[in-house]
Coordinates of C-alpha atoms in Angstrom, one line a residue:
Chain A
M1 CA -27.2 -16.8 -44.9
Q2 CA -25.2 -19.5 -43.2
E3 CA -21.9 -19.5 -44.4
R4 CA -20.9 -22.9 -45.4
F5 CA -17.6 -23.5 -44.0
I6 CA -15.8 -21.4 -40.5
L7 CA -12.3 -21.8 -41.3
K8 CA -11.0 -21.6 -44.7
V9 CA -6.8 -22.9 -44.5
E10 CA -5.6 -21.8 -48.3
D11 CA -2.5 -22.4 -49.4
L12 CA -1.3 -22.6 -46.1
T13 CA 3.2 -22.8 -46.1
V14 CA 5.6 -22.6 -43.5
S15 CA 9.7 -22.9 -44.0
F16 CA 11.9 -23.7 -41.1
D17 CA 15.3 -22.9 -42.4
G18 CA 13.8 -24.3 -45.5
F19 CA 12.3 -27.2 -44.7
K20 CA 8.5 -26.8 -45.0
A21 CA 6.5 -28.1 -43.0
V22 CA 3.8 -27.3 -44.0
D23 CA 3.1 -26.6 -47.6
G24 CA 1.2 -25.0 -49.9
L25 CA -1.8 -26.4 -47.3
N26 CA -5.7 -26.5 -48.0
L27 CA -8.5 -27.4 -45.3
Y28 CA -11.9 -26.1 -44.6
I29 CA -13.6 -26.6 -41.9
E30 CA -18.3 -27.1 -41.4
P31 CA -19.7 -25.6 -38.8
N32 CA -21.0 -28.3 -36.1
E33 CA -17.9 -31.0 -37.4
C34 CA -15.1 -33.4 -35.9
H35 CA -12.2 -32.9 -38.0
V36 CA -9.5 -35.2 -37.5
I37 CA -6.0 -34.9 -38.7
I38 CA -4.1 -38.3 -38.4
G39 CA -0.5 -38.8 -40.1
P40 CA 2.6 -40.0 -39.2
N41 CA 4.3 -38.3 -37.3
G42 CA 6.2 -34.9 -38.5
A43 CA 3.3 -35.4 -41.0
G44 CA 2.9 -31.5 -40.1
K45 CA 0.0 -32.1 -37.6
T46 CA 0.8 -29.9 -35.0
T47 CA 2.5 -27.2 -36.9
L48 CA -1.0 -26.9 -39.0
L49 CA -2.5 -26.0 -34.8
D50 CA -0.2 -23.9 -34.5
L51 CA -0.4 -21.6 -37.4
I52 CA -3.9 -21.6 -37.0
C53 CA -3.7 -19.5 -33.9
G54 CA -1.0 -17.6 -34.0
R55 CA 1.6 -19.7 -32.1
T56 CA 3.8 -19.6 -35.4
A57 CA 3.4 -17.1 -38.1
A58 CA 3.4 -18.6 -41.5
S59 CA 5.2 -18.0 -44.7
G60 CA 2.6 -17.5 -46.9
G61 CA -1.2 -18.2 -47.2
S62 CA -3.8 -17.9 -45.4
V63 CA -6.2 -18.4 -42.8
K64 CA -9.7 -16.7 -42.5
F65 CA -11.9 -17.3 -39.3
H66 CA -15.7 -16.1 -40.8
D67 CA -14.0 -13.1 -42.5
K68 CA -11.2 -12.9 -39.9
E69 CA -7.2 -13.2 -41.7
L70 CA -6.0 -14.9 -38.6
L71 CA -2.3 -14.9 -40.0
S72 CA -2.1 -10.8 -39.1
M73 CA -4.0 -11.5 -35.5
R74 CA -2.0 -11.1 -32.1
E75 CA -2.7 -15.3 -29.7
D76 CA -5.4 -13.1 -27.1
Q77 CA -7.2 -11.2 -30.4
I78 CA -7.5 -14.8 -31.9
V79 CA -8.8 -16.1 -28.1
H80 CA -11.2 -13.6 -28.6
A81 CA -12.7 -14.1 -32.0
G82 CA -13.7 -17.3 -30.5
V83 CA -10.5 -20.3 -31.7
G84 CA -9.8 -22.1 -28.1
R85 CA -6.3 -24.5 -28.8
K86 CA -5.4 -27.4 -26.3
F87 CA -1.5 -28.4 -26.2
Q88 CA 0.0 -32.2 -26.4
T89 CA 1.7 -31.9 -23.1
P90 CA -1.0 -30.1 -20.5
S91 CA 0.2 -26.9 -19.9
V92 CA -2.0 -25.5 -16.8
Y93 CA -0.5 -22.8 -13.9
E94 CA 0.5 -25.4 -11.7
D95 CA 0.8 -22.4 -9.4
L96 CA -2.9 -22.2 -8.9
T97 CA -5.8 -23.9 -7.7
V98 CA -8.2 -25.3 -10.1
F99 CA -10.7 -22.6 -9.2
E100 CA -8.5 -20.1 -10.1
N101 CA -6.6 -21.7 -13.6
L102 CA -10.3 -22.2 -14.6
E103 CA -11.4 -18.3 -13.0
L104 CA -8.1 -17.0 -15.6
N105 CA -10.3 -18.3 -18.4
Y106 CA -13.5 -17.0 -17.3
P107 CA -13.6 -14.4 -20.9
K108 CA -13.9 -10.9 -18.8
G109 CA -11.6 -8.8 -18.1
Y110 CA -9.4 -9.1 -20.5
S111 CA -7.5 -6.0 -20.2
V112 CA -5.0 -5.4 -17.6
F113 CA -7.6 -2.5 -15.9
G114 CA -10.1 -5.8 -16.3
A115 CA -7.9 -7.8 -14.4
L116 CA -7.1 -4.7 -11.7
T117 CA -11.1 -5.0 -11.0
F118 CA -12.3 -8.5 -12.0
R119 CA -14.8 -9.8 -8.9
C120 CA -15.6 -13.2 -9.0
D121 CA -19.5 -13.5 -8.6
D122 CA -22.0 -15.8 -8.6
T123 CA -22.9 -16.7 -11.7
I124 CA -19.3 -16.8 -12.3
R125 CA -18.4 -19.3 -9.5
G126 CA -21.7 -21.1 -10.6
R127 CA -20.1 -21.6 -14.5
I128 CA -16.8 -23.0 -12.6
T129 CA -18.1 -25.6 -10.8
E130 CA -20.4 -26.3 -13.8
I131 CA -17.7 -27.2 -15.9
A132 CA -15.9 -29.1 -12.9
E133 CA -18.8 -31.6 -13.0
T134 CA -18.5 -31.5 -16.8
I135 CA -14.8 -33.1 -16.3
F136 CA -14.6 -34.7 -13.1
L137 CA -13.1 -32.3 -11.0
E138 CA -15.9 -31.5 -9.4
D139 CA -14.0 -32.5 -5.4
M140 CA -11.1 -30.7 -6.9
L141 CA -11.4 -27.1 -7.0
D142 CA -9.0 -26.0 -4.5
E143 CA -6.5 -27.9 -4.8
K144 CA -2.8 -26.7 -6.9
A145 CA -3.0 -28.2 -10.6
A146 CA 0.5 -29.1 -9.3
Y147 CA -0.7 -31.9 -7.6
L148 CA -3.0 -33.5 -10.0
S149 CA -2.5 -36.6 -11.9
H150 CA -1.6 -36.2 -15.4
G151 CA -4.7 -37.4 -17.0
Q152 CA -6.2 -34.7 -14.9
K153 CA -3.9 -31.8 -15.9
Q154 CA -5.7 -33.3 -19.5
W155 CA -9.0 -33.2 -18.5
L156 CA -8.2 -29.2 -16.4
E157 CA -6.3 -27.5 -19.4
I158 CA -9.8 -28.9 -21.8
G159 CA -12.2 -27.6 -19.1
M160 CA -10.2 -24.1 -19.6
L161 CA -10.7 -24.2 -23.2
L162 CA -14.8 -24.8 -22.8
I163 CA -15.1 -21.9 -19.8
Q164 CA -14.4 -20.0 -22.9
D165 CA -16.9 -21.3 -25.0
P166 CA -14.9 -21.0 -28.7
E167 CA -16.3 -21.3 -31.6
L168 CA -13.4 -23.4 -32.9
L169 CA -11.9 -26.3 -30.2
M170 CA -8.5 -27.3 -31.5
L171 CA -7.1 -30.4 -29.0
D172 CA -3.6 -31.6 -29.6
E173 CA -4.0 -35.4 -29.5
P174 CA -6.0 -35.1 -26.0
V175 CA -6.1 -38.6 -24.6
A176 CA -2.5 -39.3 -25.2
G177 CA -0.4 -40.6 -22.8
M178 CA -3.9 -41.7 -20.4
S179 CA -4.6 -44.9 -18.8
V180 CA -7.3 -46.9 -20.4
A181 CA -10.0 -45.7 -17.3
E182 CA -9.3 -41.9 -18.0
R183 CA -8.6 -42.8 -22.1
K184 CA -13.0 -43.9 -21.0
K185 CA -13.7 -41.3 -19.8
T186 CA -12.1 -38.2 -22.3
A187 CA -13.7 -40.2 -24.7
E188 CA -17.0 -39.7 -23.0
L189 CA -15.9 -36.2 -22.1
L190 CA -15.1 -35.5 -25.7
K191 CA -18.4 -36.9 -27.6
R192 CA -19.9 -34.5 -24.7
I193 CA -18.8 -31.0 -25.2
I194 CA -17.7 -31.2 -29.9
T195 CA -21.2 -31.4 -30.6
D196 CA -22.4 -27.4 -31.3
R197 CA -19.2 -27.0 -32.0
S198 CA -16.2 -27.2 -34.5
V199 CA -13.7 -28.9 -33.0
I200 CA -10.0 -29.6 -35.1
V201 CA -8.3 -32.9 -32.9
I202 CA -5.2 -34.4 -34.0
E203 CA -5.6 -38.2 -33.0
H204 CA -2.7 -41.4 -33.4
D205 CA -5.8 -44.0 -31.5
M206 CA -7.3 -45.3 -34.2
G207 CA -10.8 -46.6 -32.7
F208 CA -11.0 -42.9 -31.2
V209 CA -11.0 -41.8 -34.3
V210 CA -14.0 -44.3 -35.4
D211 CA -15.8 -42.5 -33.1
I212 CA -15.8 -39.0 -33.4
A213 CA -15.3 -38.3 -37.2
T214 CA -17.3 -36.6 -39.1
R215 CA -14.5 -36.2 -42.0
V216 CA -11.0 -36.7 -41.9
T217 CA -7.6 -35.5 -43.2
V218 CA -4.5 -37.4 -43.7
L219 CA -1.5 -34.5 -43.5
H220 CA 1.8 -36.0 -45.1
Q221 CA 5.1 -34.0 -45.2
G222 CA 3.1 -30.9 -44.9
Q223 CA 0.8 -31.7 -47.6
V224 CA -3.0 -32.8 -47.6
L225 CA -2.4 -36.5 -48.3
S226 CA -6.4 -37.7 -48.5
E227 CA -9.7 -36.2 -47.7
G228 CA -13.4 -37.5 -46.7
S229 CA -15.0 -39.7 -44.2
M230 CA -12.8 -42.8 -42.5
E231 CA -13.5 -45.8 -44.0
H232 CA -13.0 -43.3 -48.1
V233 CA -9.5 -42.5 -45.8
Q234 CA -8.8 -45.8 -45.1
N235 CA -9.4 -47.4 -48.4
D236 CA -7.4 -44.8 -50.1
P237 CA -3.7 -46.4 -51.5
K238 CA -2.1 -43.8 -50.6
V239 CA -3.0 -43.5 -47.4
V240 CA -2.0 -47.2 -47.1
E241 CA 1.4 -46.8 -48.6
V242 CA 1.8 -44.2 -45.8
Y243 CA 0.9 -44.4 -42.8
L244 CA -1.7 -46.9 -42.3
G245 CA -0.3 -49.6 -44.3
H246 CA 3.2 -49.7 -42.1
Chain B
M1 CA -14.7 -4.7 -1.0
T2 CA -15.0 -6.4 1.9
F3 CA -11.9 -6.4 4.3
S4 CA -12.7 -10.1 4.9
S5 CA -11.8 -11.0 0.7
F6 CA -9.1 -7.6 1.0
M7 CA -6.8 -9.9 3.2
T8 CA -7.0 -12.5 5.4
R9 CA -6.7 -12.1 9.2
K10 CA -3.4 -14.2 9.3
E11 CA -2.5 -11.2 6.7
A12 CA -3.4 -8.3 8.4
F13 CA -1.0 -9.8 11.4
G14 CA 2.1 -9.7 9.5
F15 CA 0.9 -6.0 8.7
L16 CA 0.6 -5.3 12.0
V17 CA 3.2 -6.3 13.3
L18 CA 5.6 -4.5 10.3
A19 CA 3.5 -1.1 11.8
A20 CA 4.5 -1.8 14.6
V21 CA 8.7 -2.2 13.9
I22 CA 8.1 0.7 11.9
F23 CA 6.1 3.8 13.9
L24 CA 6.8 2.1 17.6
V25 CA 10.1 -0.4 17.5
L26 CA 12.5 1.8 15.9
P27 CA 11.1 5.1 16.6
L28 CA 11.2 4.2 21.0
A29 CA 14.8 2.1 19.9
L30 CA 16.4 4.5 17.4
D31 CA 18.3 8.2 18.6
A32 CA 17.3 10.3 16.0
F33 CA 20.4 9.9 13.9
R34 CA 19.5 6.5 13.8
L35 CA 16.4 6.4 12.7
N36 CA 16.8 8.5 10.1
L37 CA 19.7 5.5 8.9
F38 CA 17.2 3.3 9.4
G39 CA 14.8 5.8 7.4
K40 CA 17.2 5.3 4.2
Y41 CA 17.0 1.7 4.2
L42 CA 13.2 1.6 4.3
T43 CA 13.5 4.0 1.4
Y44 CA 14.7 0.9 0.0
A45 CA 12.3 -1.6 0.8
F46 CA 9.8 0.6 -1.3
V47 CA 12.3 -0.8 -4.8
A48 CA 13.0 -4.3 -2.9
V49 CA 8.3 -4.0 -2.7
G50 CA 8.6 -3.4 -6.4
L51 CA 10.9 -6.1 -7.0
A52 CA 8.4 -8.8 -5.3
L53 CA 5.7 -7.9 -7.3
F54 CA 7.8 -8.1 -10.8
W55 CA 10.1 -10.2 -10.3
G56 CA 9.0 -12.8 -7.4
M57 CA 5.4 -12.7 -8.9
G58 CA 5.6 -12.2 -12.6
G59 CA 9.7 -13.9 -12.9
I60 CA 10.4 -10.8 -14.5
L61 CA 14.5 -9.8 -13.0
S62 CA 15.6 -6.5 -13.7
L63 CA 18.6 -5.6 -12.6
G64 CA 18.7 -1.5 -13.0
Q65 CA 15.5 -0.8 -10.6
G66 CA 18.2 2.2 -9.9
V67 CA 17.7 3.8 -12.1
F68 CA 13.9 4.6 -11.3
F69 CA 15.9 5.0 -7.5
G70 CA 17.0 7.7 -9.0
L71 CA 15.4 9.5 -11.5
G72 CA 13.3 9.9 -8.4
G73 CA 15.6 11.2 -6.4
Y74 CA 16.8 13.3 -9.1
C75 CA 13.7 14.6 -9.4
M76 CA 12.9 15.8 -6.2
A77 CA 16.8 17.1 -5.4
M78 CA 16.1 18.8 -8.7
F79 CA 13.5 21.0 -6.7
L80 CA 15.5 21.7 -3.7
K81 CA 18.1 22.2 -4.9
L82 CA 16.6 25.4 -7.6
E83 CA 14.7 26.2 -3.8
A84 CA 18.3 26.1 -2.2
S85 CA 20.3 28.5 -5.0
T86 CA 18.2 32.2 -4.1
P87 CA 19.9 34.5 -5.6
E88 CA 20.8 35.8 -2.0
N89 CA 22.4 32.8 -0.8
T90 CA 24.6 32.3 -4.7
A91 CA 25.5 36.2 -4.5
I92 CA 29.5 34.7 -5.6
Q93 CA 28.3 32.4 -8.0
S94 CA 28.8 34.8 -11.5
T95 CA 26.0 33.9 -12.1
P96 CA 23.5 34.1 -9.2
G97 CA 19.8 32.2 -8.9
I98 CA 21.5 29.2 -10.8
P99 CA 22.5 25.7 -9.1
D100 CA 26.1 25.8 -7.8
F101 CA 27.7 23.4 -9.7
M102 CA 26.1 25.0 -13.4
D103 CA 28.3 27.9 -12.5
W104 CA 31.0 25.9 -12.5
N105 CA 31.0 24.3 -15.2
Q106 CA 30.4 28.3 -16.8
I107 CA 26.7 27.7 -17.2
T108 CA 24.7 30.9 -17.4
A109 CA 20.6 30.5 -17.5
L110 CA 19.1 27.7 -16.2
P111 CA 18.2 25.2 -19.0
A112 CA 14.9 24.9 -20.0
W113 CA 13.9 21.1 -19.1
W114 CA 14.9 22.3 -15.5
E115 CA 12.3 25.5 -15.1
P116 CA 9.2 23.1 -14.7
F117 CA 10.8 22.1 -11.3
N118 CA 10.4 25.4 -10.2
S119 CA 7.4 23.7 -8.8
F120 CA 6.8 21.4 -6.3
A121 CA 4.2 19.7 -7.8
F122 CA 5.4 19.4 -10.6
A123 CA 8.5 17.7 -8.7
L124 CA 6.0 15.3 -6.9
F125 CA 4.9 15.0 -10.4
A126 CA 7.9 14.2 -12.4
V127 CA 8.9 11.6 -9.3
V128 CA 6.6 9.1 -10.2
A129 CA 6.1 10.4 -14.2
V130 CA 9.9 10.0 -14.6
P131 CA 10.6 6.9 -13.5
V132 CA 7.1 5.7 -14.7
A133 CA 7.2 6.7 -18.7
L134 CA 10.8 5.3 -18.7
A135 CA 10.0 1.6 -17.5
F136 CA 6.6 2.0 -20.0
V137 CA 9.6 2.9 -22.8
I138 CA 11.8 -0.1 -21.2
G139 CA 8.4 -2.2 -21.4
L140 CA 7.2 -1.7 -24.5
A141 CA 10.2 -2.4 -26.5
M142 CA 11.4 -5.1 -24.7
F143 CA 7.5 -7.1 -23.9
T144 CA 6.2 -6.1 -27.2
R145 CA 8.7 -8.7 -28.8
R146 CA 9.0 -10.6 -26.0
V147 CA 12.6 -10.3 -25.1
G148 CA 12.7 -11.3 -21.4
G149 CA 14.7 -13.8 -18.6
V150 CA 18.6 -12.8 -19.2
Y151 CA 17.9 -11.1 -22.1
F152 CA 16.0 -8.2 -20.2
A153 CA 18.3 -8.6 -17.2
I154 CA 21.2 -7.4 -19.1
I155 CA 19.8 -4.7 -20.8
T156 CA 18.4 -3.5 -17.7
Q157 CA 21.5 -3.6 -16.6
A158 CA 23.3 -1.8 -19.3
I159 CA 20.4 1.4 -18.7
A160 CA 21.6 1.4 -15.6
A161 CA 25.4 1.4 -17.2
I162 CA 24.5 4.5 -19.2
L163 CA 21.8 6.4 -17.0
T164 CA 25.4 6.7 -14.9
I165 CA 27.6 7.7 -17.5
L166 CA 24.8 10.5 -18.8
I167 CA 24.5 11.7 -15.7
I168 CA 28.7 11.7 -14.8
G169 CA 28.8 13.2 -18.2
Q170 CA 26.7 15.6 -17.8
Q171 CA 28.5 17.5 -15.2
G172 CA 27.0 21.0 -15.8
F173 CA 23.7 19.4 -16.3
T174 CA 23.1 16.5 -13.2
G175 CA 26.3 17.9 -10.7
G176 CA 28.6 14.9 -12.4
V177 CA 29.5 12.6 -9.6
N178 CA 28.9 14.5 -6.9
G179 CA 25.5 14.7 -7.9
I180 CA 22.6 17.2 -6.7
T181 CA 23.8 18.8 -3.0
D182 CA 22.9 20.6 -0.4
L183 CA 19.5 20.8 -0.5
R184 CA 17.8 22.4 2.7
T185 CA 15.0 24.0 3.0
L186 CA 11.7 21.9 1.1
M187 CA 8.9 24.8 0.7
G188 CA 11.1 26.7 3.5
W189 CA 11.3 23.7 5.7
D190 CA 14.5 22.6 7.5
I191 CA 14.7 19.0 6.2
R192 CA 18.5 19.2 8.0
S193 CA 17.3 19.5 11.6
E194 CA 16.6 16.1 13.4
A195 CA 12.9 17.0 14.8
A196 CA 12.5 17.8 10.2
K197 CA 14.1 13.6 9.8
T198 CA 11.9 12.5 12.0
T199 CA 9.1 13.8 10.8
L200 CA 10.4 12.7 7.3
Y201 CA 10.9 9.3 8.7
F202 CA 7.2 8.8 9.4
V203 CA 5.9 10.3 5.9
N204 CA 8.5 8.0 4.4
G205 CA 6.7 5.2 7.2
A206 CA 3.1 6.1 6.2
L207 CA 3.9 6.1 2.4
L208 CA 5.9 2.4 2.4
F209 CA 3.0 1.6 3.6
A210 CA 0.6 3.1 0.9
V211 CA 2.7 1.0 -1.5
L212 CA 2.3 -2.1 0.3
M213 CA -1.7 -2.2 0.1
V214 CA -1.4 -0.9 -3.7
A215 CA 1.2 -4.0 -4.1
H216 CA -1.5 -6.4 -1.8
Y217 CA -3.9 -5.0 -4.2
I218 CA -2.1 -6.4 -7.1
R219 CA -1.4 -9.6 -5.2
K220 CA -4.7 -10.7 -4.7
S221 CA -6.3 -9.4 -7.4
K222 CA -7.1 -11.2 -10.6
L223 CA -4.2 -9.7 -12.7
G224 CA -1.7 -11.3 -9.4
R225 CA -3.3 -14.4 -10.6
L226 CA -2.2 -13.8 -13.9
L227 CA 1.4 -13.1 -12.7
R228 CA 2.3 -15.8 -11.5
A229 CA 0.2 -17.6 -14.2
M230 CA 2.9 -15.5 -16.4
R231 CA 5.8 -16.4 -14.7
D232 CA 5.4 -20.5 -14.7
Q233 CA 3.7 -20.9 -18.8
P234 CA 4.2 -17.0 -21.1
D235 CA 2.7 -19.1 -23.6
R236 CA -0.7 -20.4 -21.9
V237 CA -1.6 -16.5 -20.9
R238 CA -1.7 -15.6 -24.7
F239 CA -3.9 -18.8 -25.1
S240 CA -6.5 -17.8 -22.3
G241 CA -7.2 -14.8 -24.0
Y242 CA -4.2 -12.1 -22.0
N243 CA -2.3 -9.8 -24.3
V244 CA 1.2 -11.0 -22.0
A245 CA 3.1 -7.6 -23.1
S246 CA 0.3 -5.7 -21.7
F247 CA 0.2 -6.9 -18.4
K248 CA 4.4 -7.4 -18.8
I249 CA 4.2 -2.9 -19.5
F250 CA 1.9 -1.9 -16.4
I251 CA 3.8 -4.4 -13.3
F252 CA 6.5 -2.6 -14.8
C253 CA 6.2 0.0 -14.4
V254 CA 4.0 0.1 -11.1
G255 CA 7.8 -1.6 -9.8
A256 CA 9.5 2.3 -11.3
A257 CA 6.5 4.0 -9.5
F258 CA 7.4 2.4 -6.2
A259 CA 11.0 2.7 -7.0
G260 CA 11.4 6.6 -7.8
I261 CA 9.3 7.5 -4.3
G262 CA 11.5 5.8 -2.6
G263 CA 14.2 8.2 -5.2
A264 CA 12.6 10.9 -4.2
M265 CA 12.0 9.9 -0.1
F266 CA 15.7 9.3 -0.4
T267 CA 16.2 12.0 -1.5
L268 CA 14.6 14.1 1.2
Q269 CA 16.3 12.4 4.4
V270 CA 20.1 12.3 3.2
G271 CA 19.8 15.2 2.0
F272 CA 21.9 14.7 -1.5
M273 CA 21.5 12.7 -4.5
S274 CA 24.2 11.1 -6.7
P275 CA 24.7 8.8 -10.1
T276 CA 26.0 5.8 -6.8
L277 CA 22.9 5.3 -6.2
V278 CA 21.7 4.7 -10.0
G279 CA 24.3 2.4 -11.3
I280 CA 24.7 -1.4 -11.6
V281 CA 25.9 -2.1 -8.2
P282 CA 23.2 -0.8 -5.9
S283 CA 20.6 -1.5 -8.5
I284 CA 21.9 -5.6 -8.0
E285 CA 21.8 -4.8 -4.3
M286 CA 18.3 -3.9 -4.2
V287 CA 17.5 -6.7 -5.9
I288 CA 19.4 -9.0 -3.2
F289 CA 17.5 -7.0 -0.5
C290 CA 14.4 -8.7 -1.8
A291 CA 15.8 -12.5 -2.5
V292 CA 17.1 -11.6 1.5
G293 CA 13.3 -10.4 2.8
G294 CA 11.9 -13.7 0.1
R295 CA 11.0 -12.7 -3.2
L296 CA 7.4 -13.9 -3.6
S297 CA 6.4 -11.9 -0.4
I298 CA 5.9 -7.9 0.2
I299 CA 6.1 -7.6 3.1
G300 CA 9.9 -9.8 3.9
A301 CA 10.8 -7.3 1.2
V302 CA 10.7 -4.9 3.5
Y303 CA 12.3 -6.5 5.9
G304 CA 14.8 -8.0 4.0
A305 CA 15.4 -4.5 2.9
L306 CA 16.2 -3.0 7.0
L307 CA 17.9 -6.0 7.4
V308 CA 21.1 -6.3 4.1
N309 CA 21.3 -2.6 5.0
W310 CA 21.3 -3.2 9.0
A311 CA 24.1 -6.0 8.6
K312 CA 25.8 -3.0 5.5
S313 CA 26.3 -0.6 7.8
T314 CA 26.6 -2.5 11.1
L315 CA 29.7 -4.4 9.6
S316 CA 31.2 -1.3 6.3
E317 CA 31.6 0.8 9.7
S318 CA 33.8 -2.1 11.6
Y319 CA 35.4 -4.2 8.4
P320 CA 34.9 -2.0 4.9
E321 CA 36.9 -3.6 3.1
L322 CA 34.4 -7.5 4.5
W323 CA 31.1 -6.3 2.8
L324 CA 31.0 -6.7 -0.5
F325 CA 32.1 -10.7 -0.2
G326 CA 29.6 -10.8 3.4
L327 CA 27.0 -9.6 0.7
G328 CA 27.7 -11.7 -2.1
A329 CA 27.9 -14.7 0.6
L330 CA 24.5 -13.9 1.7
F331 CA 23.0 -14.2 -2.0
I332 CA 24.9 -17.0 -2.8
A333 CA 23.8 -18.0 0.8
V334 CA 19.7 -17.2 -0.3
V335 CA 20.4 -18.1 -3.8
M336 CA 21.7 -22.2 -1.9
A337 CA 19.3 -22.7 1.2
F338 CA 16.8 -20.5 1.5
P339 CA 15.8 -19.6 -2.4
N340 CA 12.7 -18.4 -0.2
G341 CA 14.6 -16.2 1.9
L342 CA 13.5 -14.4 5.5
A343 CA 9.8 -14.7 4.4
G344 CA 10.0 -18.7 3.1
I345 CA 11.9 -19.7 6.8
W346 CA 9.4 -18.0 8.8
S347 CA 6.5 -19.7 6.7
E348 CA 8.7 -22.8 6.1
R349 CA 10.2 -23.3 9.5
I350 CA 9.0 -20.6 12.1
E351 CA 5.6 -21.1 12.0
P352 CA 4.7 -24.7 11.7
Q353 CA 6.8 -24.5 14.9
I354 CA 4.9 -21.5 16.2
L355 CA 1.7 -23.2 15.6
R356 CA 2.7 -26.7 16.9
L357 CA 3.6 -25.6 20.2
F358 CA -0.1 -22.9 20.0
N359 CA -1.1 -26.3 19.7
R360 CA -0.5 -28.9 21.9
S361 CA -0.6 -26.0 24.4
K362 CA -4.3 -25.9 24.2
D363 CA -4.4 -29.7 24.1
D364 CA -2.5 -29.6 27.4
K365 CA -5.5 -27.2 28.5
T366 CA -7.5 -29.0 26.9
A367 CA -7.2 -32.8 27.6
P368 CA -7.7 -32.5 32.1
K369 CA -11.0 -31.0 31.4
R370 CA -11.7 -33.5 29.2
A371 CA -10.3 -36.4 31.9
P372 CA -12.5 -36.4 34.6
A373 CA -15.9 -35.7 32.2
E374 CA -15.0 -39.8 31.0

């Protein structure tokens, strides 16, 4: 029997010097859903992703991915379990080429010995080319990532995640800081890649959210304010008051 | 793996030039005494190559490489000292058959941890294993707790200071501040003769090339790219699915192994080992060799070690008090003006000039040929 949820966040709490950035939060992610998280600045959206992917240590609660407790795992172990994370500011390896950036994320040769003996064969090369086509960078494989535009770096980072083929993909403001043309292309790209996997997206662009979301969660002061379809949360008086009504 | 995937023609050319300098130019140009001096300089190149790997590529600055150099050197010195301390040679001591400094310190029996160093095989093993073991412990303690940057540099420096104090304080077991001196033979072969020193120079050169090939392999492997990625974006590497600490520990251990081999070759060629080669000042000097050579280039690191040491000998022979100022000025100059050192000057300034000259002369030759045909 298939599980109802692939990710179960329960009673998750983190406090920074007494300030609770995430406070007793519950969140359930179903297989193949695109779950968008919205909320005003400081609502704890990015912190929530940081907690799930192991970047920040939680003060309490539990994050279960299938049956694995992510809170007690290292970042790289969480990645191996099948959770990928894209950061808000594009973080790619500037000193390496686009090809090398993708190659480093190809899920093979993770150990020291594996990395020493890693050989890039035709299968890997084929996969890298395939991903590069998806992210519109097929002509820039030998270019250093430092020379890419902001939007291209965002795409490259998405590509770095795609090549790992994660079961759960977490995207933090994937279209922020992009030009209108880039935005459109990215929306297209995201719509293509969010099929066949679960995705958590943080986004401010409401038009974009309506476009992709299967479910929306509104965070406010580290807690869930409202959850449901876009239509539902848009008409929730609590949400209108703290967020959409501004 | 094919050769061309291991090394480009340009890289092979760089190694060939270095091989020519070490195996032909220096031995032909220098007398045995000077050649032995350059052999000594080349032992520091082992350390500098290691630094180019984990500092230049991996961004981990260690100010304690003298520790690993010294440990390798001491392991070799202990073996040589035991061989030199036969009961006949030490008959005038109150306890014959133990190293002289032990006798001076009223020690009457060889300590148990010295015993294994009677075996040459064990000593060779220890030359690499002891520095690597220490580097592993330091790496495990620091990198898994994500200690890095300046903090790591300071801690390694503290370790250099601690080891120096320990060696000096435990005079009876270590030879104290004088170090382990009066080393004579290696398996009955007199290492003090000119012929032996010349042979050792070539052994040293060959070992250095072996180390360079290992370093080059690592640089070209995915691990090399990971190191560069880690230097710039350590967080991102974790989310690419790598355990950053294990890679840092590995490369730090590799650097320690290189340094240990260099230290052992130093002992063999110079004939002693002392705490002055372990402490903070030599450790920082080793970083300067690497910086001057170009911290991103393993070949540059070798030239850096040669050049700075040669300048040090020349300058301190004529103006001993000026050398430290010279060294300081050199370091500042490198950091301010040439952050990529000699290798950077070569690849950014000289090489493009040569290529331009080369291309122009090719154009000159082809141009007149084309003209009549038109």
